[in-house]
Tab-separated table of C-alpha atoms in Angstrom:
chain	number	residue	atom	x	y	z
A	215	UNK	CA	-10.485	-16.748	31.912
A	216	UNK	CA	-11.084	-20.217	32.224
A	217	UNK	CA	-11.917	-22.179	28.551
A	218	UNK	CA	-10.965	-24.918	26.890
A	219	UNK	CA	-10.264	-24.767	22.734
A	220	UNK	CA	-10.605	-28.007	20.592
A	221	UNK	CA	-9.481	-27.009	17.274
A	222	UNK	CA	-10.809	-29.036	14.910
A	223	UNK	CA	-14.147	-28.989	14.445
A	224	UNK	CA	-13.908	-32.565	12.153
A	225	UNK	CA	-11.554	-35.055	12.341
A	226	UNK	CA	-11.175	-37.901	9.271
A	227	UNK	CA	-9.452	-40.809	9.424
A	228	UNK	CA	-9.424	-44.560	8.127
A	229	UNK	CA	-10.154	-47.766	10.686
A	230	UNK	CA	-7.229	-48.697	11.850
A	231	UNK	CA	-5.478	-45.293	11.682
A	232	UNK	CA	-3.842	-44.139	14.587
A	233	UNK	CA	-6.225	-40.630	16.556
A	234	UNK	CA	-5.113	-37.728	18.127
A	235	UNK	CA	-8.457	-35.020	19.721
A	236	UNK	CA	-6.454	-32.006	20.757
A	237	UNK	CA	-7.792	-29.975	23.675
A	238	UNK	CA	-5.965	-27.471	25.626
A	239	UNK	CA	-7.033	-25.344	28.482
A	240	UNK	CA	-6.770	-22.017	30.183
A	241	UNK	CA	-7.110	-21.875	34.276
A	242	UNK	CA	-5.038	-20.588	37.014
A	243	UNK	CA	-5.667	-23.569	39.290
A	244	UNK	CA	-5.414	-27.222	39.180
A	245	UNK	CA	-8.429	-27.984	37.114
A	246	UNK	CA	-9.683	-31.725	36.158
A	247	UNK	CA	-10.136	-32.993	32.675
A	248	UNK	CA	-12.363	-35.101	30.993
A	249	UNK	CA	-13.105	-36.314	27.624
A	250	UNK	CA	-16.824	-36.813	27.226
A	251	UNK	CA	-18.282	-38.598	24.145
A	252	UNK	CA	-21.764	-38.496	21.922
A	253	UNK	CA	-22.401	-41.035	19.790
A	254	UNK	CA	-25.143	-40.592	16.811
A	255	UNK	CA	-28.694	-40.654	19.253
A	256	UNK	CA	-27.068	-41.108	22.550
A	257	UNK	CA	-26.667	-38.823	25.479
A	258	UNK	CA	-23.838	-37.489	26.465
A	259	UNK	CA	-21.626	-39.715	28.522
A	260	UNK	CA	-18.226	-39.618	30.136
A	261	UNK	CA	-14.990	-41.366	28.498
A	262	UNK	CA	-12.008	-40.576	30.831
A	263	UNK	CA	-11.053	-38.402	33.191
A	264	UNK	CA	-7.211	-37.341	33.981
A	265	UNK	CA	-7.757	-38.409	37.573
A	266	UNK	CA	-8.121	-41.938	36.923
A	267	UNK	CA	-5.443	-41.914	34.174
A	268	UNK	CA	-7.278	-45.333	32.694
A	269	UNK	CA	-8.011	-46.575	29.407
A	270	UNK	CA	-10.934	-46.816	28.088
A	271	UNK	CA	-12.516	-48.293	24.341
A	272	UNK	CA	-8.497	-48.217	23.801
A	273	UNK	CA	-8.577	-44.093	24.264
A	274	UNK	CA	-6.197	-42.734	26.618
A	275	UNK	CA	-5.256	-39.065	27.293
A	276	UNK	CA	-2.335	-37.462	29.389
A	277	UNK	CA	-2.324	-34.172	31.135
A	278	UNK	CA	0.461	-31.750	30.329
A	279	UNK	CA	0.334	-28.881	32.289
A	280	UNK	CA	2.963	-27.498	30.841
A	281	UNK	CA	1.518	-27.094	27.112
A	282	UNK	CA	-1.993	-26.957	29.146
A	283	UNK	CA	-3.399	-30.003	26.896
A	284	UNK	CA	-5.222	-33.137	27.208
A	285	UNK	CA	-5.165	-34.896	23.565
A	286	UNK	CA	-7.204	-38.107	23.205
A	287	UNK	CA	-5.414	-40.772	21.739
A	288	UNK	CA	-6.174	-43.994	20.201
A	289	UNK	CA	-3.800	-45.863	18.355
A	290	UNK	CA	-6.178	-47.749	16.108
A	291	UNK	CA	-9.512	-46.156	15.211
A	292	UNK	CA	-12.465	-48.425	14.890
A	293	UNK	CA	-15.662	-47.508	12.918
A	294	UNK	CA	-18.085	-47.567	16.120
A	295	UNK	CA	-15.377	-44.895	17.510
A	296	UNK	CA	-17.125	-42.419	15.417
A	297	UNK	CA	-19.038	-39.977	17.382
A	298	UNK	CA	-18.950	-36.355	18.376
A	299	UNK	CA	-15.791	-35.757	21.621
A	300	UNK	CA	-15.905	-32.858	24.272
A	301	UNK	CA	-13.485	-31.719	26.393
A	302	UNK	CA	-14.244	-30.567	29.867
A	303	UNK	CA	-12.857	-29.167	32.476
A	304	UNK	CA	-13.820	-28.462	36.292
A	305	UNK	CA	-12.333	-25.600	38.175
A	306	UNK	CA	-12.870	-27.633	41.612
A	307	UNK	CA	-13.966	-26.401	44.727
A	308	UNK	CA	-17.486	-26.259	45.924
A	309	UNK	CA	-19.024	-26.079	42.306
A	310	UNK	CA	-17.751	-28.569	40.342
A	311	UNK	CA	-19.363	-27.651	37.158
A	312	UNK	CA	-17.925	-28.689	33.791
A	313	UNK	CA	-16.390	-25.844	30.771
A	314	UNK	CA	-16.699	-27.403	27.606
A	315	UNK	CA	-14.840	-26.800	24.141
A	316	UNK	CA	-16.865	-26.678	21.098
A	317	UNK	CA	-16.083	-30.736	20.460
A	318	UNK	CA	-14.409	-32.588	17.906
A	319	UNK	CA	-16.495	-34.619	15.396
A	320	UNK	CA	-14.452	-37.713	14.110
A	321	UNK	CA	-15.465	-39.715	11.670
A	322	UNK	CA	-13.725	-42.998	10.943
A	323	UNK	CA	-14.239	-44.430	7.354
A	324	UNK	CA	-14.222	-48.041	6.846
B	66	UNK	CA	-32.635	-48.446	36.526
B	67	UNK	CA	-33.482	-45.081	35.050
B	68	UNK	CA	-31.132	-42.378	34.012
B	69	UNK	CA	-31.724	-38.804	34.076
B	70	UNK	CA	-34.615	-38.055	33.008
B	71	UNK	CA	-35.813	-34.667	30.734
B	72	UNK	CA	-39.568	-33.695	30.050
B	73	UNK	CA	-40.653	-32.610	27.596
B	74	UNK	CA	-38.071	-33.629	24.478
B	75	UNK	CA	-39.197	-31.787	22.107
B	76	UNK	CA	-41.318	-28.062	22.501
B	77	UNK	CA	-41.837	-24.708	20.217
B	78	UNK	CA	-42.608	-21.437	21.605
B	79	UNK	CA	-42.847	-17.755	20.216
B	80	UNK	CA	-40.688	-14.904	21.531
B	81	UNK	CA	-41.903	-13.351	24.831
B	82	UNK	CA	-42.879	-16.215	26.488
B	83	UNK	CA	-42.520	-18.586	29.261
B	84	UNK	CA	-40.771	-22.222	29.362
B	85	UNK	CA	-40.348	-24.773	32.007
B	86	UNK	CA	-38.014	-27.560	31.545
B	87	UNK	CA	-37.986	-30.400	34.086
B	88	UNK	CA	-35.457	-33.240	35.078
B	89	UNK	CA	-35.664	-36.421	37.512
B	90	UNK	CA	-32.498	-37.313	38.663
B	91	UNK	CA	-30.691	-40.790	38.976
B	92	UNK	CA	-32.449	-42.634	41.875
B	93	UNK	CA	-30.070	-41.093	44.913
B	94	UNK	CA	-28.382	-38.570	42.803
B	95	UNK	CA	-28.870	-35.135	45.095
B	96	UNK	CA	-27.062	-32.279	42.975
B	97	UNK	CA	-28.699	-31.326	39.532
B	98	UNK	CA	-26.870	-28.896	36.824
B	99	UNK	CA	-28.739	-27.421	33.812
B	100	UNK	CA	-26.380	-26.752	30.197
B	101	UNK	CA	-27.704	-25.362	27.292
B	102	UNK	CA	-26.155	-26.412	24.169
B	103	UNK	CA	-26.576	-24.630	21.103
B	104	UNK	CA	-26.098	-25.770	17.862
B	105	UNK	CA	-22.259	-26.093	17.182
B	106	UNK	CA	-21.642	-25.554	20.287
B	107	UNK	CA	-20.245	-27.191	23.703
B	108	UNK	CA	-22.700	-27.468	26.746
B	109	UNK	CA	-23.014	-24.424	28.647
B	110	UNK	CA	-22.905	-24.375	32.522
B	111	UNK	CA	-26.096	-22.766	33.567
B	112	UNK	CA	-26.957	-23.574	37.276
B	113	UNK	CA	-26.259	-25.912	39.751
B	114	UNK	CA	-28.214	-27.166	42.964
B	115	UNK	CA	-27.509	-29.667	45.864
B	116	UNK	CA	-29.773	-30.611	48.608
B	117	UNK	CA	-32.300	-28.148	47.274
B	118	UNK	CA	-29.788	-24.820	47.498
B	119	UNK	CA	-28.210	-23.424	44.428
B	120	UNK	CA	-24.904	-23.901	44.754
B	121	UNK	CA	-23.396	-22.676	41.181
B	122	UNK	CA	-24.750	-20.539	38.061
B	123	UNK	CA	-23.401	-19.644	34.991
B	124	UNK	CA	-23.298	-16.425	32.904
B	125	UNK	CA	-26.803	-16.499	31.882
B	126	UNK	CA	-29.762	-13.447	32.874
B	127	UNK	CA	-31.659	-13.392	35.250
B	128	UNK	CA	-34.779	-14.829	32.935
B	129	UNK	CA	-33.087	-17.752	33.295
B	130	UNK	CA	-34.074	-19.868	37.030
B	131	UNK	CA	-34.188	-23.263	38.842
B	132	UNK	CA	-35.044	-24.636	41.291
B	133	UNK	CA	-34.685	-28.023	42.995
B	134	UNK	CA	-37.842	-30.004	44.818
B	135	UNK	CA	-37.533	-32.396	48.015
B	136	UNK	CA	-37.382	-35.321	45.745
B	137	UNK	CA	-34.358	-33.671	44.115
B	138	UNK	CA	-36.040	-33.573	40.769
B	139	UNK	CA	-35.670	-29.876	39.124
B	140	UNK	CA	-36.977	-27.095	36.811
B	141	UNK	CA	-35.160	-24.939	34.544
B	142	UNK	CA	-37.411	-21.583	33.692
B	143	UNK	CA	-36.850	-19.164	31.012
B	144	UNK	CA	-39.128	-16.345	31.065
B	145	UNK	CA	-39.802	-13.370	28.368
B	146	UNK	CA	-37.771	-15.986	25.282
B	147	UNK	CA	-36.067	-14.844	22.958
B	148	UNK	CA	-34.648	-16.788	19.661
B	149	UNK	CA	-31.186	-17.257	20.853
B	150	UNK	CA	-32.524	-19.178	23.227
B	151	UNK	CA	-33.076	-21.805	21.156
B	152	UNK	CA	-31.317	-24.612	21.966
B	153	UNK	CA	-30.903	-28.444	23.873
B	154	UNK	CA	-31.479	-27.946	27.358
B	155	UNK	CA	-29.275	-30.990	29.470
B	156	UNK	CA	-30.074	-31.699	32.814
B	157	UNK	CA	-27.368	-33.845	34.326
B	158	UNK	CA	-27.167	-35.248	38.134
B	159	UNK	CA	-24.108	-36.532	40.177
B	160	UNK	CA	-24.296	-38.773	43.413
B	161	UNK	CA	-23.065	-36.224	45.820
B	162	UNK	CA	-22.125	-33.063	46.463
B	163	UNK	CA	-20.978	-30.557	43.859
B	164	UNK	CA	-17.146	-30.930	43.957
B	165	UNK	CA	-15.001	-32.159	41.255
B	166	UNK	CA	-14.565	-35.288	41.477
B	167	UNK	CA	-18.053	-36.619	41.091
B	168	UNK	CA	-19.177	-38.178	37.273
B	169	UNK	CA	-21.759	-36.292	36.025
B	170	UNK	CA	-24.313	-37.933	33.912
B	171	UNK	CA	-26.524	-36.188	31.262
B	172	UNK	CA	-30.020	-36.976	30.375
B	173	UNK	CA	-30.958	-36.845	26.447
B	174	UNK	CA	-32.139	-33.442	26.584
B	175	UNK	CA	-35.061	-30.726	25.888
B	176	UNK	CA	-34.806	-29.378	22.197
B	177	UNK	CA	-36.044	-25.747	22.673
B	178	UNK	CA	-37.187	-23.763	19.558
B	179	UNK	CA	-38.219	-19.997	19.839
B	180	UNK	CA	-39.861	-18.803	17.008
């Protein structure tokens, strides 16, 4: 079955502290990954996707297909990072719809 | 210009009835997806439409439909409610055609209480 776990529910660090959003994924294909992002009264909006392998607001995140993960890292958390992180991923093909995990609310203190 | 686009933002309705949920697309966006998002919870796939043709749905009942208009804006109905599902109704809208591949962007939402 295709899903995608994010295990912590809350994540608290200080600014300046180095961030790690786990995500790993179950599929039998070649799906694509993104990290999508919510900050407080905003839509939803993408932050990366594996395809593009960019960074972006300093995040980055690496596909490993053999732990099936895509962890968002940031070596330096800033206070505006705060904001609620989903996972996603698209099975391809003629649908391209998007399987979320549950998200990852960090909070960084100042 | 505009994003997507969700009317109304904010509705209450009792168990048993009917709700329609509608979304304008990004000027030139064609394909339109619907997620509900409970509380706690990820976005959940519900249906997808290009060019006016459904083109992907989710595990949700058969109360649940859509539909897509010449203009490409769309409706989400839920007929014969029921409190679960209560919940924030996203409408998002990509350029082209459904294939991964194409960024997806969400409007703010529909808050949906059943009560």
């Amino acid at each position: 079955a295709q899903r995608v776990t994010q295990p912590e529910k809350l994540l608290s660090v200080f600014k300046g502290a180095p961030v790690e959003l786990k995500c790993n994924y179950s599929y039998s294909g070649s799906p694509e990954l993104f990290w999508y992002v919510q900050y407080s009264r905003q839509r939803l909006q993408l932050l990366l996707r594996h395809i593009s392998r960019e960074s972006i607001k300093g995040f980055t995140a690496d596909l490993n297909k053999g732990e099936t993960s895509f962890h968002l890292k940031k070596p330096f958390a800033q206070e505006e990072d705060s904001a609620m992180y989903y996972c996603a991923l698209s099975g391809g093909g003629s649908q391209g719809n998007l399987i979320f995990g549950k998200g990852t609310k960090l909070s960084v203190k100042p | 210009d505009a994003g997507v686009t969700q009317s109304p933002t904010h509705l209450i309705k009792t168990r048993g009835q009917q709700v329609t949920l509608r979304c304008s697309p990004i000027s030139g966006h064609k394909s339109v997806s619907w997620y509900q998002q409970v509380l706690g919870q990820g976005p959940q796939f519900i249906f997808q439409y290009y060019e006016k043709e459904e083109r992907g749905r989710g595990n949700f009942p058969d109360r649940f439909s859509a539909r897509q208009f010449p203009n490409y804006s769309s409706e989400l109905n839920v007929n014969a409610l029921l409190l679960g599902d209560s919940a924030l109704y996203l409408c998002a809208s990509s350029l082209d055609s459904p294939v991964s591949g194409n960024t997806i962007y969400f409007g703010e939402g529909s808050w949906l209480t059943v009560v």
